[in-house]
Tab-separated table of C-alpha atoms in Angstrom:
chain	number	residue	atom	x	y	z
A	1	MET	CA	-22.296	-15.272	10.490
A	2	GLY	CA	-19.488	-17.746	9.764
A	3	ALA	CA	-15.887	-16.618	9.937
A	4	GLY	CA	-15.474	-16.737	6.162
A	5	ARG	CA	-18.577	-14.624	5.581
A	6	LEU	CA	-17.491	-12.175	8.256
A	7	TYR	CA	-14.107	-11.484	6.678
A	8	ALA	CA	-15.643	-11.403	3.200
A	9	ALA	CA	-18.034	-8.723	4.487
A	10	VAL	CA	-15.089	-6.775	5.951
A	11	ALA	CA	-13.244	-6.968	2.610
A	12	THR	CA	-16.362	-5.856	0.735
A	13	GLY	CA	-16.775	-2.989	3.158
A	14	GLY	CA	-13.173	-1.954	2.575
A	15	PHE	CA	-13.745	-1.972	-1.186
A	16	ARG	CA	-16.925	0.114	-0.884
A	17	ARG	CA	-15.326	2.530	1.545
A	18	TYR	CA	-12.549	3.492	-0.849
A	19	ALA	CA	-14.972	3.527	-3.776
A	20	THR	CA	-16.747	6.489	-2.150
A	21	TYR	CA	-13.659	8.701	-2.503
A	22	ARG	CA	-14.191	9.444	-6.182
A	23	ALA	CA	-12.361	12.770	-6.291
A	24	ALA	CA	-9.350	11.281	-4.508
A	25	THR	CA	-9.377	8.323	-6.904
A	26	ALA	CA	-9.479	10.616	-9.944
A	27	ALA	CA	-6.634	12.695	-8.515
A	28	GLY	CA	-4.661	9.518	-7.872
A	29	VAL	CA	-5.186	8.303	-11.433
A	30	PHE	CA	-3.947	11.653	-12.755
A	31	THR	CA	-0.925	11.633	-10.438
A	32	ASN	CA	0.062	8.070	-11.317
A	33	THR	CA	-0.293	8.825	-15.022
A	34	VAL	CA	1.904	11.938	-14.792
A	35	PHE	CA	4.599	10.166	-12.803
A	36	GLY	CA	4.344	7.252	-15.205
A	37	LEU	CA	5.028	9.575	-18.134
A	38	ILE	CA	8.054	11.058	-16.376
A	39	LEU	CA	9.466	7.625	-15.640
A	40	VAL	CA	8.725	6.297	-19.122
A	41	TYR	CA	10.749	9.023	-20.808
A	42	THR	CA	13.526	8.586	-18.231
A	43	TYR	CA	13.589	4.824	-18.820
A	44	ARG	CA	13.517	5.235	-22.591
A	45	ALA	CA	16.526	7.559	-22.447
A	46	LEU	CA	18.344	5.098	-20.192
A	47	TRP	CA	17.508	2.113	-22.386
A	48	ASP	CA	18.583	4.039	-25.502
A	49	GLU	CA	22.027	4.270	-23.915
A	50	LYS	CA	21.971	0.767	-22.401
A	51	PRO	CA	19.819	-1.514	-24.583
A	52	HIS	CA	18.625	-4.684	-22.806
A	53	LEU	CA	19.636	-3.283	-19.433
A	54	GLY	CA	18.708	-5.808	-16.751
A	55	GLY	CA	17.623	-8.261	-19.456
A	56	TYR	CA	14.665	-6.073	-20.533
A	57	ASP	CA	14.173	-4.548	-23.941
A	58	GLN	CA	12.693	-1.053	-24.105
A	59	ALA	CA	9.094	-2.252	-24.478
A	60	GLN	CA	9.459	-4.448	-21.405
A	61	ALA	CA	11.000	-1.564	-19.455
A	62	VAL	CA	8.056	0.671	-20.376
A	63	THR	CA	5.624	-2.055	-19.309
A	64	TYR	CA	7.480	-2.298	-16.012
A	65	VAL	CA	6.938	1.435	-15.406
A	66	TRP	CA	3.169	1.187	-15.826
A	67	LEU	CA	3.020	-1.920	-13.663
A	68	GLY	CA	4.784	0.058	-10.967
A	69	GLN	CA	2.242	2.866	-11.205
A	70	ALA	CA	-0.602	0.335	-11.057
A	71	PHE	CA	0.864	-1.329	-7.949
A	72	LEU	CA	1.958	1.790	-6.073
A	73	SER	CA	-1.403	2.303	-4.360
A	74	THR	CA	-2.627	-1.262	-4.757
A	75	LEU	CA	0.175	-2.591	-2.573
A	76	ALA	CA	0.529	0.664	-0.590
A	77	ILE	CA	4.270	0.682	-1.324
A	78	GLY	CA	4.336	4.398	-0.568
A	79	GLY	CA	1.864	4.136	2.293
A	80	GLY	CA	-1.870	4.632	2.319
A	81	GLY	CA	-2.928	1.188	3.461
A	82	VAL	CA	-4.916	0.247	6.540
A	83	GLU	CA	-1.786	0.486	8.693
A	84	ASP	CA	-2.311	4.233	9.115
A	85	GLU	CA	-5.756	3.709	10.647
A	86	LEU	CA	-4.567	0.819	12.808
A	87	MET	CA	-1.673	2.863	14.173
A	88	GLU	CA	-4.047	5.687	15.054
A	89	ARG	CA	-6.363	3.270	16.849
A	90	ILE	CA	-3.411	1.922	18.812
A	91	ARG	CA	-2.301	5.445	19.726
A	92	THR	CA	-5.754	6.455	20.944
A	93	GLY	CA	-6.514	3.139	22.629
A	94	ASP	CA	-9.469	2.371	20.347
A	95	VAL	CA	-7.715	-0.874	19.427
A	96	ALA	CA	-9.159	-2.239	22.686
A	97	ILE	CA	-12.569	-2.213	20.976
A	98	ASP	CA	-11.095	-4.229	18.103
A	99	LEU	CA	-9.790	-6.801	20.563
A	100	TYR	CA	-13.274	-7.248	22.036
A	101	ARG	CA	-14.743	-8.097	18.630
A	102	PRO	CA	-15.516	-11.773	17.964
A	103	ALA	CA	-12.922	-11.691	15.203
A	104	ASP	CA	-9.185	-12.112	14.896
A	105	LEU	CA	-7.396	-8.753	14.854
A	106	GLN	CA	-4.914	-9.701	12.130
A	107	LEU	CA	-7.478	-11.341	9.852
A	108	TRP	CA	-9.874	-8.404	10.289
A	109	TRP	CA	-7.290	-5.892	9.097
A	110	LEU	CA	-6.040	-8.257	6.384
A	111	ALA	CA	-9.573	-8.515	4.979
A	112	ALA	CA	-10.003	-4.740	5.127
A	113	ASP	CA	-6.676	-4.223	3.360
A	114	LEU	CA	-7.503	-6.736	0.631
A	115	GLY	CA	-10.757	-4.880	-0.059
A	116	ARG	CA	-8.798	-1.635	-0.282
A	117	ALA	CA	-6.156	-3.218	-2.523
A	118	PHE	CA	-8.678	-4.631	-5.007
A	119	PHE	CA	-10.373	-1.269	-5.327
A	120	GLN	CA	-7.062	0.536	-5.835
A	121	LEU	CA	-6.059	-2.013	-8.479
A	122	LEU	CA	-9.277	-1.492	-10.434
A	123	GLY	CA	-10.002	2.136	-9.631
A	124	ARG	CA	-6.542	3.654	-9.629
A	125	GLY	CA	-4.152	1.157	-11.187
A	126	LEU	CA	-5.965	-0.026	-14.305
A	127	VAL	CA	-6.446	3.346	-16.016
A	128	PRO	CA	-2.765	4.421	-15.999
A	129	PHE	CA	-1.733	0.962	-17.219
A	130	VAL	CA	-4.217	1.041	-20.102
A	131	PHE	CA	-3.163	4.608	-20.922
A	132	GLY	CA	0.476	3.524	-21.070
A	133	ALA	CA	-0.353	0.499	-23.223
A	134	LEU	CA	-2.238	2.685	-25.705
A	135	CYS	CA	0.346	5.470	-25.915
A	136	PHE	CA	3.657	3.569	-25.897
A	137	PRO	CA	5.061	0.332	-27.304
A	138	VAL	CA	4.712	-2.171	-24.462
A	139	TYR	CA	5.165	-5.882	-23.941
A	140	LEU	CA	1.881	-7.694	-23.323
A	141	PRO	CA	1.810	-11.511	-23.365
A	142	SER	CA	-0.770	-13.086	-25.631
A	143	GLY	CA	-1.294	-16.289	-23.645
A	144	ALA	CA	-4.110	-16.338	-21.086
A	145	GLY	CA	-2.039	-18.641	-18.875
A	146	THR	CA	0.594	-15.953	-18.383
A	147	TRP	CA	-2.048	-13.452	-17.281
A	148	VAL	CA	-3.545	-15.939	-14.823
A	149	ALA	CA	-0.081	-16.681	-13.419
A	150	PHE	CA	0.547	-12.953	-13.129
A	151	PHE	CA	-2.655	-12.309	-11.170
A	152	VAL	CA	-1.846	-15.139	-8.752
A	153	ALA	CA	1.495	-13.432	-8.109
A	154	VAL	CA	-0.350	-10.146	-7.518
A	155	LEU	CA	-2.553	-11.823	-4.887
A	156	LEU	CA	0.518	-13.171	-3.117
A	157	ALA	CA	2.106	-9.718	-3.343
A	158	MET	CA	-0.926	-8.312	-1.514
A	159	LEU	CA	-0.355	-10.766	1.341
A	160	VAL	CA	3.354	-9.957	1.562
A	161	GLY	CA	2.675	-6.220	1.436
A	162	PHE	CA	0.139	-6.470	4.244
A	163	GLY	CA	2.520	-8.613	6.293
A	164	ILE	CA	5.203	-5.922	6.131
A	165	ARG	CA	2.836	-3.061	6.906
A	166	TYR	CA	1.102	-4.919	9.740
A	167	LEU	CA	4.428	-5.287	11.528
A	168	VAL	CA	5.053	-1.580	10.997
A	169	ALA	CA	1.638	-0.762	12.467
A	170	LEU	CA	2.198	-2.948	15.535
A	171	SER	CA	5.321	-0.958	16.375
A	172	ALA	CA	2.936	1.745	17.606
A	173	PHE	CA	2.248	-0.378	20.702
A	174	TRP	CA	5.774	0.481	21.846
A	175	LEU	CA	6.527	3.743	20.045
A	176	LEU	CA	3.048	5.344	20.197
A	177	ASP	CA	4.047	7.657	17.331
A	178	GLY	CA	5.013	5.407	14.433
A	179	ALA	CA	5.721	8.172	11.898
A	180	GLY	CA	9.452	7.453	11.832
A	181	VAL	CA	9.029	3.721	11.325
A	182	THR	CA	6.431	4.362	8.627
A	183	GLN	CA	8.744	6.681	6.699
A	184	MET	CA	11.604	4.195	6.929
A	185	ALA	CA	9.276	1.471	5.625
A	186	TRP	CA	8.281	3.699	2.702
A	187	LEU	CA	11.916	4.335	1.774
A	188	LEU	CA	12.774	0.648	1.963
A	189	GLY	CA	9.643	-0.194	0.007
A	190	PHE	CA	10.454	2.174	-2.846
A	191	PHE	CA	14.082	1.108	-3.106
A	192	CYS	CA	13.834	-2.632	-2.463
A	193	SER	CA	10.617	-3.346	-4.377
A	194	GLY	CA	12.035	-2.061	-7.669
A	195	MET	CA	9.742	0.942	-7.814
A	196	LEU	CA	12.601	3.270	-8.772
A	197	LEU	CA	14.494	0.836	-11.003
A	198	PRO	CA	14.030	-2.875	-11.730
A	199	LEU	CA	15.994	-4.970	-9.278
A	200	ASN	CA	17.553	-6.744	-12.283
A	201	VAL	CA	19.499	-3.544	-12.896
A	202	PHE	CA	21.123	-3.490	-9.449
A	203	PRO	CA	24.761	-4.591	-9.704
A	204	GLY	CA	26.594	-7.422	-7.987
A	205	ALA	CA	25.961	-8.262	-4.365
A	206	LEU	CA	23.461	-5.417	-3.967
A	207	GLY	CA	21.244	-6.961	-6.624
A	208	ASP	CA	21.544	-10.402	-5.038
A	209	VAL	CA	20.546	-9.039	-1.623
A	210	VAL	CA	17.540	-6.956	-2.667
A	211	ARG	CA	16.106	-9.812	-4.710
A	212	VAL	CA	15.851	-12.084	-1.665
A	213	LEU	CA	14.202	-9.454	0.553
A	214	PRO	CA	10.392	-9.522	0.948
A	215	TRP	CA	9.892	-6.262	-0.957
A	216	SER	CA	10.960	-7.955	-4.202
A	217	SER	CA	7.707	-9.948	-3.967
A	218	LEU	CA	5.666	-6.775	-4.433
A	219	LEU	CA	6.584	-5.473	-7.886
A	220	GLN	CA	9.573	-7.335	-9.260
A	221	ALA	CA	8.144	-10.847	-8.854
A	222	PRO	CA	4.792	-10.244	-10.625
A	223	ALA	CA	6.517	-8.138	-13.290
A	224	ASP	CA	9.019	-10.889	-14.081
A	225	ILE	CA	6.188	-13.388	-14.566
A	226	LEU	CA	4.294	-11.034	-16.885
A	227	LEU	CA	7.440	-10.155	-18.839
A	228	GLY	CA	8.504	-13.785	-19.194
A	229	HIS	CA	11.600	-13.518	-16.986
A	230	ALA	CA	10.522	-15.917	-14.222
A	231	ASP	CA	8.805	-19.266	-13.865
A	232	PRO	CA	5.570	-18.985	-11.879
A	233	LEU	CA	6.064	-21.892	-9.445
A	234	PRO	CA	9.434	-20.822	-7.939
A	235	THR	CA	8.120	-17.257	-7.774
A	236	TYR	CA	4.989	-18.401	-5.921
A	237	LEU	CA	7.073	-20.404	-3.463
A	238	PHE	CA	9.274	-17.391	-2.784
A	239	GLN	CA	6.305	-15.080	-2.260
A	240	ALA	CA	4.370	-17.616	-0.188
A	241	ALA	CA	7.378	-18.243	2.055
A	242	TRP	CA	7.666	-14.539	2.803
A	243	ALA	CA	3.902	-14.219	3.294
A	244	VAL	CA	3.895	-17.058	5.844
A	245	ALA	CA	6.984	-15.702	7.607
A	246	LEU	CA	5.669	-12.142	7.831
A	247	LEU	CA	2.136	-13.073	8.853
A	248	GLY	CA	3.551	-15.505	11.409
A	249	ALA	CA	5.830	-12.795	12.778
A	250	GLY	CA	2.841	-10.457	12.885
A	251	ARG	CA	0.926	-13.049	14.895
A	252	LEU	CA	3.754	-13.342	17.427
A	253	VAL	CA	4.229	-9.581	17.732
A	254	GLN	CA	0.469	-9.112	18.053
A	255	SER	CA	0.376	-11.617	20.902
A	256	ALA	CA	3.160	-9.782	22.711
A	257	ALA	CA	1.731	-6.326	21.958
A	258	THR	CA	-1.821	-6.978	23.075
A	259	ARG	CA	-0.551	-7.874	26.535
A	260	ARG	CA	0.430	-4.204	26.775
A	261	VAL	CA	-3.103	-2.891	26.216
A	262	VAL	CA	-4.470	-1.179	29.317
A	263	VAL	CA	-8.058	0.079	29.436
A	264	GLN	CA	-8.982	2.233	32.434
A	265	GLY	CA	-6.268	0.599	34.503
A	266	GLY	CA	-7.623	-2.921	33.863
């Protein structure tokens, strides 16, 4: 099997694996919809007081909420990606088996995470977004080109999200128990991705800083393309630069970490 077919099979397996958890998917759809409703009414009250806050009108703000609920599990902003399993395999030493496979460790887990992300986008993210679009006034572009540009940004967001979480997972080589690092990553992810509030709303220097951090590639960047607040090409370059930097850093850390693996004293 060629390398491309191998990783495609891993991604397909990841998709099928998560597709088997139907009850969990249904519960996730319900949870995302409920939290979406809470945020929508909170945003509407805020935008009633501050119209065009952050450059968004109320319909765009509502659309932003449902995008956030669609991306929460897709990009594992609050956890739930393959990093949890990888950290457990590092803790138990089973990662040694992964290193013996005729496959690259980083690409293997990237493929698995992409399969998971595509399922979560379709299985858990699409329904709340459609529900929100049917029940509230939202902003949806009519041009097919905008939707294509948006989905390209989502693909790049998947790469950036994996790059961040892969580095978090590799910390288990040194810490063994990565729960603290994981929780810190979740907090940073929620705040710096714009999951709580659009980064456009953040004032002054704080807004300037969070918009250049990698987490802004996850939600804010695709949302701005869909809502007509960003040109696709500069956004792609920003996301791609962070994806290359994070995956490159992951490669370097992986090289250093795997030298620490000891199997039966060997």
